[in-house]
XYZ file of C-alpha atoms in Angstrom:
775
model
C -65.560 -103.199 -58.158
C -64.622 -100.047 -56.225
C -61.719 -100.512 -53.835
C -61.986 -98.908 -50.431
C -59.335 -96.481 -49.203
C -57.930 -97.604 -45.824
C -59.199 -95.464 -42.945
C -57.082 -92.503 -41.931
C -56.199 -91.476 -38.390
C -58.686 -88.771 -37.196
C -55.855 -86.427 -36.413
C -54.466 -86.882 -39.944
C -57.860 -86.239 -41.465
C -58.215 -83.050 -39.477
C -54.797 -81.895 -40.464
C -55.636 -82.509 -44.109
C -58.876 -80.604 -43.763
C -57.448 -77.701 -41.921
C -54.343 -77.054 -43.905
C -56.181 -77.205 -47.266
C -57.504 -73.661 -46.797
C -56.299 -70.669 -48.749
C -53.262 -69.091 -47.049
C -52.209 -65.582 -47.824
C -50.087 -65.658 -51.000
C -46.397 -64.938 -50.818
C -46.630 -61.689 -52.782
C -48.856 -60.124 -50.101
C -46.739 -60.872 -47.073
C -45.293 -58.286 -44.748
C -41.776 -58.722 -43.420
C -43.245 -59.580 -40.030
C -45.332 -62.346 -41.642
C -42.323 -63.844 -43.370
C -40.247 -63.815 -40.181
C -43.085 -65.256 -38.158
C -43.534 -68.143 -40.559
C -39.870 -68.897 -40.897
C -39.107 -68.725 -37.165
C -42.318 -70.185 -35.689
C -44.336 -72.172 -38.239
C -41.883 -73.754 -40.634
C -39.796 -75.353 -37.783
C -43.017 -76.843 -36.333
C -44.048 -78.210 -39.714
C -40.605 -79.725 -40.210
C -40.588 -81.340 -36.822
C -44.158 -82.590 -36.581
C -45.446 -82.948 -40.162
C -42.806 -83.486 -42.820
C -42.134 -87.115 -41.930
C -45.504 -87.990 -43.445
C -46.393 -84.952 -45.528
C -43.427 -84.034 -47.688
C -41.627 -85.087 -50.816
C -39.342 -87.224 -48.713
C -42.108 -89.161 -46.964
C -42.140 -92.877 -47.675
C -45.940 -92.884 -47.810
C -47.523 -89.509 -48.422
C -50.329 -89.420 -45.878
C -53.711 -88.572 -47.371
C -52.046 -87.184 -50.483
C -51.207 -84.055 -48.528
C -48.013 -82.095 -49.054
C -47.168 -79.546 -46.353
C -43.661 -78.778 -47.576
C -44.799 -76.408 -50.309
C -46.994 -73.341 -50.564
C -49.006 -75.073 -53.297
C -49.406 -78.221 -51.233
C -50.939 -76.313 -48.334
C -53.241 -74.520 -50.748
C -54.380 -77.621 -52.587
C -54.790 -79.841 -49.548
C -55.370 -83.556 -49.534
C -58.384 -85.832 -49.758
C -60.695 -83.593 -47.681
C -62.079 -80.108 -48.037
C -60.995 -76.959 -46.238
C -61.716 -76.227 -42.616
C -59.164 -73.549 -41.891
C -60.803 -70.125 -41.499
C -58.211 -67.480 -42.259
C -58.230 -64.801 -39.624
C -60.326 -66.765 -37.147
C -58.273 -69.328 -35.203
C -60.949 -70.026 -32.619
C -63.255 -71.399 -35.305
C -60.474 -73.259 -37.112
C -60.437 -77.004 -36.441
C -56.662 -77.115 -36.368
C -56.555 -74.963 -33.255
C -59.269 -77.013 -31.588
C -57.365 -80.147 -32.410
C -54.060 -78.862 -31.174
C -55.843 -77.894 -27.958
C -57.232 -81.457 -27.734
C -60.744 -80.090 -27.943
C -62.614 -83.038 -29.426
C -59.962 -84.325 -31.823
C -56.389 -84.764 -30.599
C -53.498 -83.793 -32.834
C -50.797 -85.008 -32.805
C -52.192 -88.159 -31.232
C -49.136 -89.113 -29.181
C -49.047 -86.009 -26.998
C -50.043 -82.356 -27.333
C -47.615 -79.844 -28.655
C -46.117 -77.295 -26.226
C -48.513 -74.448 -25.517
C -46.320 -71.782 -27.184
C -46.365 -73.781 -30.416
C -50.135 -74.028 -30.293
C -50.363 -70.317 -29.789
C -48.043 -69.751 -32.744
C -50.370 -71.718 -35.016
C -53.328 -69.728 -33.708
C -51.452 -66.498 -34.420
C -50.525 -67.779 -37.899
C -54.173 -68.369 -38.720
C -55.096 -64.982 -37.246
C -52.670 -63.480 -39.763
C -54.507 -65.336 -42.606
C -51.979 -68.203 -42.685
C -49.218 -66.373 -44.537
C -46.806 -68.711 -46.395
C -43.758 -67.322 -48.204
C -42.773 -70.613 -49.872
C -42.966 -70.265 -53.632
C -41.180 -73.312 -54.993
C -41.665 -77.043 -54.885
C -39.081 -79.169 -53.063
C -38.259 -80.941 -56.302
C -36.821 -77.638 -57.530
C -35.160 -76.865 -54.224
C -31.896 -78.704 -54.245
C -29.164 -77.663 -51.831
C -27.793 -74.382 -53.203
C -24.192 -74.216 -54.411
C -21.656 -72.291 -52.399
C -20.808 -70.250 -55.508
C -23.697 -68.173 -56.796
C -24.467 -65.893 -59.702
C -26.961 -63.964 -57.569
C -26.532 -60.325 -58.567
C -26.263 -59.030 -55.009
C -23.325 -61.312 -54.211
C -21.187 -60.027 -57.016
C -18.399 -57.527 -56.106
C -19.336 -53.873 -55.927
C -17.546 -52.080 -58.761
C -17.594 -48.500 -59.962
C -19.589 -48.491 -63.201
C -18.859 -46.051 -66.030
C -21.105 -42.978 -65.995
C -23.414 -43.202 -69.042
C -23.613 -40.561 -71.703
C -26.923 -38.797 -72.236
C -28.434 -36.846 -75.086
C -29.697 -33.968 -72.975
C -26.233 -33.196 -71.577
C -27.341 -29.898 -69.996
C -30.039 -31.585 -67.829
C -28.026 -33.526 -65.170
C -26.615 -31.756 -62.139
C -24.417 -34.658 -61.046
C -23.582 -38.256 -61.976
C -26.665 -39.683 -60.338
C -28.796 -37.659 -62.776
C -26.846 -39.137 -65.673
C -27.660 -42.716 -64.591
C -31.353 -41.792 -64.195
C -31.613 -39.824 -67.465
C -29.884 -42.512 -69.483
C -32.608 -45.026 -68.582
C -35.375 -42.462 -69.275
C -33.944 -41.687 -72.695
C -33.450 -45.382 -73.435
C -37.232 -45.793 -73.054
C -37.971 -42.824 -75.310
C -39.304 -40.670 -72.461
C -38.276 -37.399 -70.811
C -38.218 -36.147 -67.253
C -41.070 -33.941 -66.092
C -40.582 -30.336 -64.995
C -38.757 -29.222 -61.839
C -40.748 -28.905 -58.641
C -41.774 -25.389 -57.657
C -39.586 -23.933 -54.882
C -42.462 -24.030 -52.361
C -43.041 -27.704 -53.075
C -39.328 -28.503 -52.895
C -38.935 -26.728 -49.543
C -41.736 -28.813 -47.999
C -40.274 -31.999 -49.446
C -36.819 -31.272 -48.069
C -38.061 -30.399 -44.564
C -40.087 -33.590 -44.302
C -37.433 -35.851 -45.790
C -34.527 -34.492 -43.769
C -36.104 -33.524 -40.424
C -39.601 -35.020 -40.526
C -41.374 -31.680 -39.892
C -43.104 -29.224 -42.222
C -41.657 -25.799 -42.797
C -43.519 -22.797 -41.533
C -44.861 -20.331 -44.064
C -42.133 -17.921 -43.091
C -39.478 -20.568 -43.768
C -41.006 -21.339 -47.155
C -41.176 -17.676 -48.096
C -37.566 -17.190 -47.066
C -36.456 -20.129 -49.210
C -38.465 -18.904 -52.212
C -36.747 -15.536 -51.940
C -33.263 -17.115 -51.675
C -34.049 -19.448 -54.614
C -35.121 -16.590 -56.818
C -31.861 -14.790 -56.072
C -29.335 -17.650 -55.962
C -30.955 -20.637 -57.693
C -29.630 -24.128 -56.846
C -27.106 -22.823 -54.313
C -30.082 -21.844 -52.127
C -31.107 -25.507 -52.126
C -27.612 -26.550 -51.014
C -27.696 -24.024 -48.186
C -31.094 -25.271 -46.961
C -29.958 -28.876 -47.120
C -26.884 -28.113 -45.065
C -28.999 -26.276 -42.510
C -31.426 -29.163 -42.194
C -28.672 -31.809 -41.934
C -27.129 -29.823 -39.116
C -30.413 -29.689 -37.220
C -30.903 -31.958 -34.189
C -34.252 -32.881 -35.721
C -32.332 -34.688 -38.539
C -31.213 -37.419 -36.160
C -34.758 -37.812 -34.848
C -36.115 -38.328 -38.373
C -33.461 -40.692 -39.657
C -33.025 -42.403 -36.316
C -36.707 -43.408 -36.534
C -36.051 -45.059 -39.876
C -33.244 -47.099 -38.378
C -35.337 -48.153 -35.359
C -37.706 -49.899 -37.777
C -34.760 -51.964 -39.078
C -33.579 -52.566 -35.507
C -37.113 -53.774 -34.536
C -36.924 -51.400 -31.586
C -39.476 -51.938 -28.860
C -39.772 -51.129 -25.157
C -41.451 -54.368 -24.212
C -41.060 -58.006 -25.163
C -44.467 -58.307 -26.779
C -46.858 -61.216 -26.314
C -44.632 -64.184 -25.478
C -47.255 -66.774 -26.429
C -48.498 -67.111 -22.863
C -50.205 -63.711 -22.709
C -47.339 -61.903 -21.009
C -45.697 -58.694 -22.207
C -42.850 -57.558 -19.920
C -41.352 -54.102 -20.338
C -37.793 -53.268 -21.362
C -37.278 -50.169 -19.171
C -33.748 -49.582 -20.451
C -34.335 -49.857 -24.204
C -34.661 -46.078 -24.543
C -30.909 -45.752 -24.166
C -30.490 -47.516 -27.490
C -33.005 -45.131 -29.050
C -31.038 -42.124 -27.886
C -27.792 -43.731 -29.034
C -29.241 -44.092 -32.543
C -30.434 -40.447 -32.661
C -27.066 -39.172 -31.421
C -25.232 -41.338 -33.974
C -27.145 -39.895 -36.913
C -26.779 -36.286 -35.634
C -23.016 -36.758 -35.183
C -22.741 -38.472 -38.603
C -21.006 -41.471 -37.112
C -19.608 -43.339 -40.145
C -22.005 -46.127 -41.062
C -19.384 -48.841 -40.867
C -18.471 -47.685 -37.360
C -22.177 -47.459 -36.444
C -22.597 -51.119 -37.466
C -19.445 -52.246 -35.652
C -20.585 -50.643 -32.440
C -23.907 -52.469 -32.524
C -22.402 -55.861 -33.303
C -19.382 -55.705 -31.002
C -19.338 -52.479 -29.044
C -18.436 -54.303 -25.842
C -15.279 -55.564 -27.556
C -14.099 -52.224 -29.027
C -11.401 -50.198 -27.271
C -12.769 -47.003 -25.705
C -10.900 -43.820 -24.946
C -13.212 -42.585 -22.189
C -15.993 -43.759 -19.844
C -18.524 -41.898 -22.027
C -17.374 -43.721 -25.115
C -17.399 -47.016 -23.253
C -21.006 -46.441 -22.214
C -21.903 -45.588 -25.802
C -20.401 -48.795 -27.147
C -22.157 -50.939 -24.544
C -25.509 -49.293 -25.240
C -25.032 -49.894 -28.994
C -25.127 -53.679 -28.482
C -28.749 -53.288 -27.451
C -29.549 -53.961 -31.103
C -28.963 -57.629 -30.443
C -30.846 -57.840 -27.115
C -34.233 -56.196 -27.588
C -35.905 -58.913 -29.651
C -39.502 -60.088 -29.086
C -38.821 -63.400 -27.357
C -41.117 -66.435 -27.223
C -41.903 -67.798 -23.787
C -39.187 -69.730 -22.038
C -41.776 -71.968 -20.413
C -42.083 -75.362 -22.095
C -39.726 -74.198 -24.863
C -36.508 -76.127 -25.153
C -35.517 -73.942 -28.104
C -35.721 -70.632 -26.257
C -32.014 -69.878 -26.348
C -31.777 -70.713 -30.072
C -34.895 -68.643 -30.780
C -33.034 -65.667 -29.387
C -30.063 -66.507 -31.587
C -32.348 -66.829 -34.587
C -33.529 -63.259 -34.119
C -29.967 -61.999 -33.810
C -28.991 -63.807 -36.996
C -32.026 -62.339 -38.769
C -31.204 -58.720 -37.818
C -27.631 -59.227 -39.079
C -28.894 -60.980 -42.236
C -31.930 -59.021 -43.356
C -31.227 -55.855 -41.417
C -27.600 -55.230 -42.327
C -27.061 -57.363 -45.455
C -30.538 -57.679 -46.988
C -30.478 -61.493 -47.123
C -32.528 -64.031 -45.173
C -30.370 -66.490 -43.233
C -33.141 -67.723 -40.901
C -34.486 -70.262 -43.393
C -31.282 -72.291 -43.005
C -31.993 -73.084 -39.341
C -33.754 -76.328 -40.176
C -32.393 -77.107 -43.644
C -30.233 -75.717 -46.404
C -31.814 -72.503 -47.673
C -34.309 -73.369 -50.404
C -33.674 -70.272 -52.517
C -30.420 -68.565 -51.633
C -26.910 -70.051 -51.388
C -26.883 -70.452 -47.612
C -26.327 -73.978 -46.252
C -27.328 -74.974 -42.753
C -23.657 -75.144 -41.788
C -23.362 -71.426 -42.399
C -26.367 -70.753 -40.170
C -24.764 -72.596 -37.262
C -21.368 -71.082 -37.978
C -23.001 -67.706 -37.335
C -25.111 -69.087 -34.478
C -21.842 -69.936 -32.617
C -21.035 -66.230 -32.526
C -24.147 -65.583 -30.464
C -24.244 -68.767 -28.388
C -20.779 -67.655 -27.366
C -22.225 -64.335 -26.193
C -24.436 -63.580 -23.219
C -27.544 -61.703 -24.200
C -28.676 -59.276 -21.517
C -32.276 -58.106 -21.402
C -32.820 -57.700 -17.676
C -35.452 -59.228 -15.456
C -38.239 -59.328 -18.087
C -40.860 -57.945 -15.781
C -39.793 -60.412 -13.065
C -41.633 -63.093 -14.999
C -39.479 -66.193 -15.447
C -42.072 -67.945 -17.623
C -41.305 -65.380 -20.289
C -37.526 -65.243 -19.956
C -34.946 -65.992 -17.273
C -33.517 -62.886 -15.641
C -30.164 -61.700 -16.915
C -27.506 -59.138 -16.065
C -27.455 -55.732 -17.759
C -24.570 -53.514 -18.730
C -23.708 -51.125 -15.854
C -22.784 -47.748 -17.254
C -19.937 -45.730 -15.762
C -20.447 -42.165 -16.970
C -24.204 -41.951 -17.206
C -25.942 -40.173 -14.295
C -28.095 -42.177 -11.897
C -31.660 -42.572 -13.035
C -33.465 -42.079 -9.760
C -37.286 -41.930 -9.965
C -38.978 -38.725 -8.865
C -39.813 -38.317 -5.211
C -43.567 -38.789 -5.819
C -43.020 -41.970 -7.828
C -44.748 -44.478 -5.591
C -45.737 -47.415 -7.719
C -46.459 -50.939 -6.707
C -45.366 -53.455 -9.312
C -47.995 -56.092 -10.069
C -46.721 -59.450 -11.257
C -47.935 -62.979 -11.694
C -46.641 -65.718 -9.463
C -44.901 -68.269 -11.650
C -46.303 -71.259 -9.811
C -49.938 -70.191 -9.341
C -50.477 -67.589 -12.029
C -52.130 -65.319 -9.419
C -51.348 -61.613 -9.152
C -48.896 -60.494 -6.505
C -47.539 -57.119 -5.473
C -43.944 -56.066 -5.151
C -43.464 -52.726 -3.369
C -40.989 -50.222 -4.768
C -38.683 -50.808 -1.817
C -37.946 -54.331 -3.130
C -36.934 -53.522 -6.762
C -33.223 -51.369 -10.703
C -33.625 -47.971 -8.920
C -31.080 -45.426 -9.876
C -28.209 -47.454 -11.346
C -27.733 -46.547 -15.020
C -28.185 -49.791 -16.960
C -28.352 -50.857 -20.601
C -29.402 -53.903 -22.574
C -26.815 -55.568 -24.774
C -24.313 -58.393 -25.239
C -21.007 -59.503 -23.794
C -18.848 -62.531 -24.444
C -19.388 -65.789 -22.537
C -16.571 -66.836 -20.275
C -16.067 -69.996 -22.320
C -16.981 -69.421 -25.965
C -17.615 -72.518 -28.007
C -18.733 -73.555 -31.467
C -22.405 -74.366 -31.943
C -23.656 -77.773 -32.956
C -26.189 -78.208 -35.721
C -29.690 -78.460 -34.334
C -31.249 -81.240 -36.438
C -34.550 -79.939 -37.871
C -34.006 -76.848 -35.695
C -34.404 -78.751 -32.451
C -31.989 -77.939 -29.640
C -32.248 -81.425 -28.106
C -31.228 -83.126 -31.410
C -27.628 -82.194 -31.938
C -25.300 -82.951 -34.847
C -21.715 -81.979 -35.397
C -20.217 -78.700 -34.158
C -19.558 -76.093 -36.839
C -16.565 -73.749 -36.494
C -17.668 -70.198 -35.870
C -17.685 -68.111 -39.054
C -19.731 -66.290 -41.637
C -21.458 -66.888 -44.957
C -19.295 -69.065 -47.174
C -20.735 -67.534 -50.336
C -19.228 -64.151 -49.264
C -15.712 -65.574 -48.989
C -13.589 -62.555 -49.780
C -10.069 -61.880 -48.581
C -7.660 -64.283 -46.927
C -8.903 -66.695 -44.202
C -6.554 -65.252 -41.580
C -8.141 -61.805 -41.938
C -11.201 -62.908 -39.934
C -9.726 -65.620 -37.740
C -11.705 -66.111 -34.559
C -9.643 -66.777 -31.470
C -10.895 -69.690 -29.365
C -11.419 -67.475 -26.286
C -13.613 -64.898 -28.055
C -17.115 -65.065 -29.426
C -16.130 -63.882 -32.873
C -18.535 -60.903 -32.936
C -15.673 -58.464 -33.451
C -14.598 -60.433 -36.518
C -18.261 -60.487 -37.597
C -18.371 -56.682 -37.350
C -15.204 -56.402 -39.467
C -16.513 -58.868 -42.008
C -19.947 -57.163 -42.357
C -18.394 -53.723 -42.804
C -15.475 -54.748 -45.014
C -15.602 -52.738 -48.288
C -15.330 -56.069 -50.148
C -18.591 -57.347 -48.622
C -20.966 -57.075 -51.579
C -24.117 -56.557 -49.515
C -23.721 -54.063 -46.697
C -23.066 -50.813 -48.588
C -25.666 -51.723 -51.239
C -28.297 -52.383 -48.647
C -27.902 -49.106 -46.717
C -27.734 -46.843 -49.764
C -30.891 -48.524 -51.001
C -32.581 -47.821 -47.697
C -31.590 -44.140 -47.979
C -32.856 -43.975 -51.570
C -36.174 -45.460 -50.500
C -36.729 -42.912 -47.787
C -36.067 -40.053 -50.219
C -38.028 -41.377 -53.186
C -40.691 -43.646 -51.625
C -39.250 -46.772 -53.288
C -35.811 -48.246 -53.274
C -33.676 -49.052 -56.273
C -34.330 -52.549 -54.978
C -37.994 -52.473 -53.940
C -37.596 -55.295 -51.450
C -35.163 -53.516 -49.134
C -34.767 -56.464 -46.695
C -34.403 -59.060 -49.480
C -31.584 -58.934 -51.950
C -31.900 -62.666 -52.448
C -33.217 -64.835 -55.220
C -36.872 -63.961 -54.689
C -36.320 -60.280 -53.949
C -36.841 -57.751 -56.709
C -33.981 -56.895 -59.000
C -32.611 -53.333 -58.890
C -34.181 -50.954 -61.391
C -30.819 -49.162 -61.759
C -28.070 -51.708 -60.751
C -25.199 -49.489 -61.942
C -26.513 -46.510 -59.911
C -26.814 -48.710 -56.853
C -23.143 -49.609 -57.094
C -22.231 -45.982 -57.824
C -23.953 -44.901 -54.590
C -22.331 -47.703 -52.633
C -18.898 -46.673 -53.888
C -19.655 -43.013 -53.047
C -20.624 -43.973 -49.492
C -17.398 -45.868 -48.883
C -15.167 -43.337 -50.578
C -16.647 -40.580 -48.443
C -15.904 -42.253 -45.149
C -19.263 -44.030 -44.940
C -20.860 -40.633 -44.207
C -24.681 -40.834 -44.240
C -25.041 -37.066 -44.394
C -22.782 -36.898 -47.424
C -24.790 -39.593 -49.166
C -28.146 -37.944 -48.405
C -26.816 -34.549 -49.513
C -25.599 -35.910 -52.776
C -28.984 -37.483 -53.547
C -31.224 -34.548 -52.613
C -29.155 -32.133 -54.671
C -29.865 -34.120 -57.836
C -32.281 -32.819 -60.378
C -33.962 -36.186 -60.169
C -34.916 -35.673 -56.538
C -36.066 -32.127 -57.269
C -38.513 -33.086 -60.005
C -42.237 -32.372 -59.730
C -44.627 -35.202 -58.972
C -46.860 -33.903 -61.790
C -46.466 -35.265 -65.279
C -48.446 -35.595 -68.485
C -50.848 -38.527 -68.550
C -49.121 -40.335 -71.440
C -45.856 -40.363 -69.511
C -47.509 -41.612 -66.368
C -49.214 -44.378 -68.352
C -45.877 -45.369 -69.919
C -44.332 -45.938 -66.434
C -47.146 -46.217 -63.956
C -44.902 -47.518 -61.158
C -42.395 -44.734 -61.839
C -39.491 -47.142 -61.893
C -37.683 -44.800 -64.289
C -38.010 -41.867 -61.885
C -39.030 -39.417 -64.586
C -41.134 -37.732 -61.906
C -41.184 -37.636 -58.099
C -43.471 -39.862 -56.094
C -46.226 -38.250 -54.020
C -46.134 -39.842 -50.576
C -48.346 -39.928 -47.528
C -46.736 -38.878 -44.276
C -45.857 -41.736 -42.004
C -47.496 -41.954 -38.590
C -44.759 -40.089 -36.743
C -44.484 -37.247 -39.226
C -48.270 -36.815 -39.253
C -48.487 -36.531 -35.477
C -45.479 -34.218 -35.249
C -46.919 -32.005 -37.941
C -50.178 -31.610 -36.008
C -48.238 -30.673 -32.873
C -46.231 -28.126 -34.832
C -49.342 -26.607 -36.408
C -51.100 -26.327 -33.058
C -48.065 -24.741 -31.425
C -47.835 -27.485 -28.789
C -44.753 -29.328 -29.999
C -41.815 -29.553 -27.529
C -38.610 -30.032 -29.533
C -36.561 -30.622 -26.393
C -35.634 -34.344 -26.121
C -37.243 -35.825 -22.998
C -35.252 -37.597 -20.368
C -35.522 -41.388 -20.618
C -38.833 -43.008 -21.260
C -42.283 -43.328 -19.778
C -41.407 -46.802 -18.498
C -37.813 -46.190 -17.416
C -38.695 -47.124 -13.772
C -41.312 -49.756 -14.585
C -40.086 -53.305 -14.858
C -43.577 -54.752 -15.097
C -46.034 -56.732 -17.257
C -47.813 -54.409 -19.667
C -50.949 -56.543 -19.853
C -51.471 -56.208 -16.084
C -50.812 -52.501 -15.883
C -53.538 -51.271 -18.219
C -52.850 -48.434 -20.641
C -49.399 -47.097 -19.801
C -49.415 -44.381 -22.467
C -49.626 -40.765 -21.348
C -50.125 -37.555 -23.316
C -46.921 -36.021 -24.609
C -45.955 -32.994 -26.653
C -42.534 -34.356 -27.553
C -41.766 -35.710 -31.033
C -43.198 -39.098 -31.816
C -39.844 -40.923 -31.701
C -39.861 -40.322 -27.959
C -43.257 -41.945 -27.351
C -43.338 -45.304 -25.576
C -43.155 -48.027 -28.228
C -44.569 -51.043 -26.425
C -45.038 -54.162 -28.517
C -48.715 -55.152 -28.757
C -49.542 -51.760 -27.238
C -48.337 -49.052 -29.617
C -48.862 -45.349 -29.057
C -52.579 -44.712 -29.678
C -51.866 -41.554 -31.689
C -49.915 -43.579 -34.236
C -51.539 -46.999 -34.324
C -53.961 -46.338 -37.229
C -51.235 -45.445 -39.714
C -49.290 -48.561 -40.559
C -46.913 -48.857 -37.664
C -44.912 -52.053 -37.923
C -45.204 -54.625 -35.143
C -41.552 -54.123 -34.144
C -40.989 -57.859 -33.889
C -38.863 -58.180 -37.012
C -36.638 -56.185 -39.330
C -38.959 -53.729 -41.214
C -37.224 -51.783 -43.901
C -40.472 -50.897 -45.654
C -43.723 -50.187 -43.866
C -47.111 -51.237 -45.209
C -49.034 -48.474 -47.018
C -52.654 -49.363 -46.623
C -55.448 -46.825 -46.809
C -58.429 -47.989 -44.797
C -61.585 -46.365 -43.376
C -60.207 -46.641 -39.872
C -57.675 -43.957 -40.675
C -60.335 -41.423 -41.559
C -62.351 -42.375 -38.530
C -59.277 -41.831 -36.392
C -58.818 -38.308 -37.747
C -62.492 -37.633 -37.042
C -62.625 -39.013 -33.527
C -59.087 -39.041 -32.103
C -58.860 -37.105 -28.860
C -55.340 -36.137 -29.916
C -56.498 -34.575 -33.219
C -59.408 -32.827 -31.563
C -57.129 -31.460 -28.841
C -54.611 -30.026 -31.361
C -57.486 -28.438 -33.264
C -58.749 -26.826 -30.092
C -55.318 -25.540 -29.171
C -54.855 -23.934 -32.552
C -58.380 -22.460 -32.496
C -57.752 -20.947 -29.077
C -54.538 -19.315 -30.289
C -56.193 -17.944 -33.402
C -59.130 -16.514 -31.445
C -56.741 -14.861 -29.001
C -54.562 -13.353 -31.769
C -57.308 -12.116 -34.091
C -60.708 -10.510 -33.654
C -61.647 -10.569 -37.362
C -62.889 -13.745 -39.070
C -60.913 -13.056 -42.276
C -57.663 -12.818 -40.325
C -58.465 -15.996 -38.432
C -59.021 -17.976 -41.607
C -55.729 -16.720 -43.054
C -53.814 -17.616 -39.883
C -55.287 -21.185 -39.797
C -54.317 -21.768 -43.417
C -50.823 -20.410 -42.815
C -50.314 -22.563 -39.705
C -51.653 -25.820 -41.176
C -50.988 -25.622 -44.933
C -48.200 -22.994 -44.945
C -49.966 -20.878 -47.519
C -52.694 -18.339 -47.982
C -56.234 -19.579 -48.767
C -57.696 -18.957 -52.209
C -60.774 -16.741 -52.347
C -62.975 -19.788 -52.757
C -61.335 -21.617 -49.845
C -61.734 -18.465 -47.761
C -65.484 -18.327 -48.417
C -65.903 -22.053 -47.807
C -64.012 -21.813 -44.481
C -66.225 -18.992 -43.235
C -69.310 -20.938 -44.296
C -68.134 -23.996 -42.353
C -67.474 -21.900 -39.235
C -70.911 -20.247 -39.430
C -72.658 -23.600 -39.856
C -70.669 -25.229 -37.028
C -71.332 -22.292 -34.707
C -75.054 -22.492 -35.373
C -74.966 -26.227 -34.601
C -72.674 -26.100 -31.562
C -73.572 -22.626 -30.313
C -69.917 -22.357 -29.400
C -67.498 -20.059 -31.235
C -64.368 -21.828 -30.089
C -65.600 -25.270 -31.193
C -66.689 -23.860 -34.543
C -63.191 -22.632 -35.293
C -61.715 -25.875 -33.960
C -63.902 -27.673 -36.513
C -62.252 -25.714 -39.308
C -58.832 -26.515 -37.901
C -59.639 -30.223 -37.737
C -60.991 -30.177 -41.279
C -57.720 -28.783 -42.598
C -55.653 -31.214 -40.556
C -57.557 -34.005 -42.315
C -56.915 -32.756 -45.868
C -54.696 -34.641 -48.292
C -52.641 -31.484 -48.727
C -51.644 -31.640 -45.067
C -51.147 -35.399 -44.955
C -49.214 -35.843 -48.213
C -45.911 -34.495 -49.458
C -45.033 -34.058 -53.136
């Protein structure tokens, strides 16, 4: 006799069906995917699902486990109904919307949560969980995790080829290469090295004249010519623009909030001040430990002048410009803001994820929930200031901003007559606010300041702000318990952010120096010594050269935390100056080039590609612009249409609106700027080639260059040579010369337009791998 299974609730059946699809595996997740899951999806699963669908459930509903990656993949008693990438056709979204089936049956979830699940499915249901709860006991406070061990100066290894290294870094690299029975490839040619240095240090290609000058100097003076060029580039104002852009990825810099879950995207018209602060800090070689302190607690640091005071206040913008979920129907809004602040301190500065401990003890790393709320108290005791958020209270309540003392007034131009279009909070209908009724002129900045009455934060049970446990004294990660307790004592009447800044940048902190030197190494070699730059935790990759990582960290701290000194030391190594070419057997022996026996060939990132086109066309304006395109526009982006305007300034000065990136950059793996991004995706997709074919920007630069060439030269041969010199910084070969002339003749016969024919040649060269890659 076959026994019948008792009937299941329809909502449960649907949940079983939906969540038994195939989510994106953990290995393929972007940093944004991980943060989105941990901050938006996991808390909802804990609150609404784990009571019946986890290892701790008294009766596992439908045989479905939702507390593991494998459980979601395997599903329960029913087949899959989740359609990755298509939330509108996924039954879970229909059920959460109460469209036919109602889930959960008691009452619908808040609209922002439903939108989060829809977005999760749109991202192919990424799920970073890789262990089963049976294995995930509460982690011990003490840990043998490599990244939490003290930073110590390792002995410099001996090498057989003693005449090969130029400094101690080379000895660490060569020792590993020799250990594997391999040898480094040949040195890069001077022309290749010059191009590499220009792109890595200032983000722009050298002109042919600059390359020829370096080749001459190198032939006469050898390696000292390299040192001279490096010093010249590090002193250039373009250095800060290149390296500042790297930092803005970590800082998740954006000039709008991004989609708040209710379809609203308010601007942050004062965020550009933080951008300029970052550029200035890199150009002035502000010590990295001071740079970090200013961003965590600038408002609490003593200042010697109004200018310095303004600078410190602007620095705290790091902690205010997060992409915030909607305040409407979200009891956890304030703690969501805190979660982002904890994440940028954790993953951004120390390379370790703390966000997972919001709802429970961290499953992988030694971070208990108490530590999360000890750090949360630092930020709940601070007032986060983002402004009026487009005058849309459903997104975020309006806040104060820092008023700057030394900065000039930011009055709009006389002809700036713009009516701000908003949505009425009660009706959702558009309304107009004339300019006469809205932040003009007063210099303002986003940031943080201490609350009048700081207080410890209570544990939010399961991450819910309305379910409070005991208060946790403000503090830091217990697993990084170095020094004496009184060294970082937090006074009751302060937030504790100043002590946080001191703790993060203390030389005894095992994470901070390691993380930043690894980020620098990654930008110079294409991969970090730790290839998961935002994750030095249990499931991050182990360092390929752990002793070298500590050597670099010690160098940074001994040299006053100078970023320029660190970069200079690395690029003057023979390792950095190797060719990217190598014999096939050596490439096969180390396909991922973890031993660094050759240099990595890399594609230009979006900003460097655009800037290079502007330089080749002669249109680039290297003067920093004043402010930002939206500096006088406190509005909702989605109601204002396309706010982007053409610009000849460097790409770092474009308007970086979340969910509306600069169109000239969007095709080339820009991050979403909603989470710490230490390593951008590197996809190669057909849309990128189509962009280069059809982009008005690319076509316009081609036409500008063609017009210049036609004006300067009457002979076709001279025109070809000038185009090659401007775009590829070299002379064409005889074969290339002939092919170029043939392309121009064919295009002219098709277009019957000489200028367009030469523009076609220019565009063809701008699309070449030689232009878009650097060796």
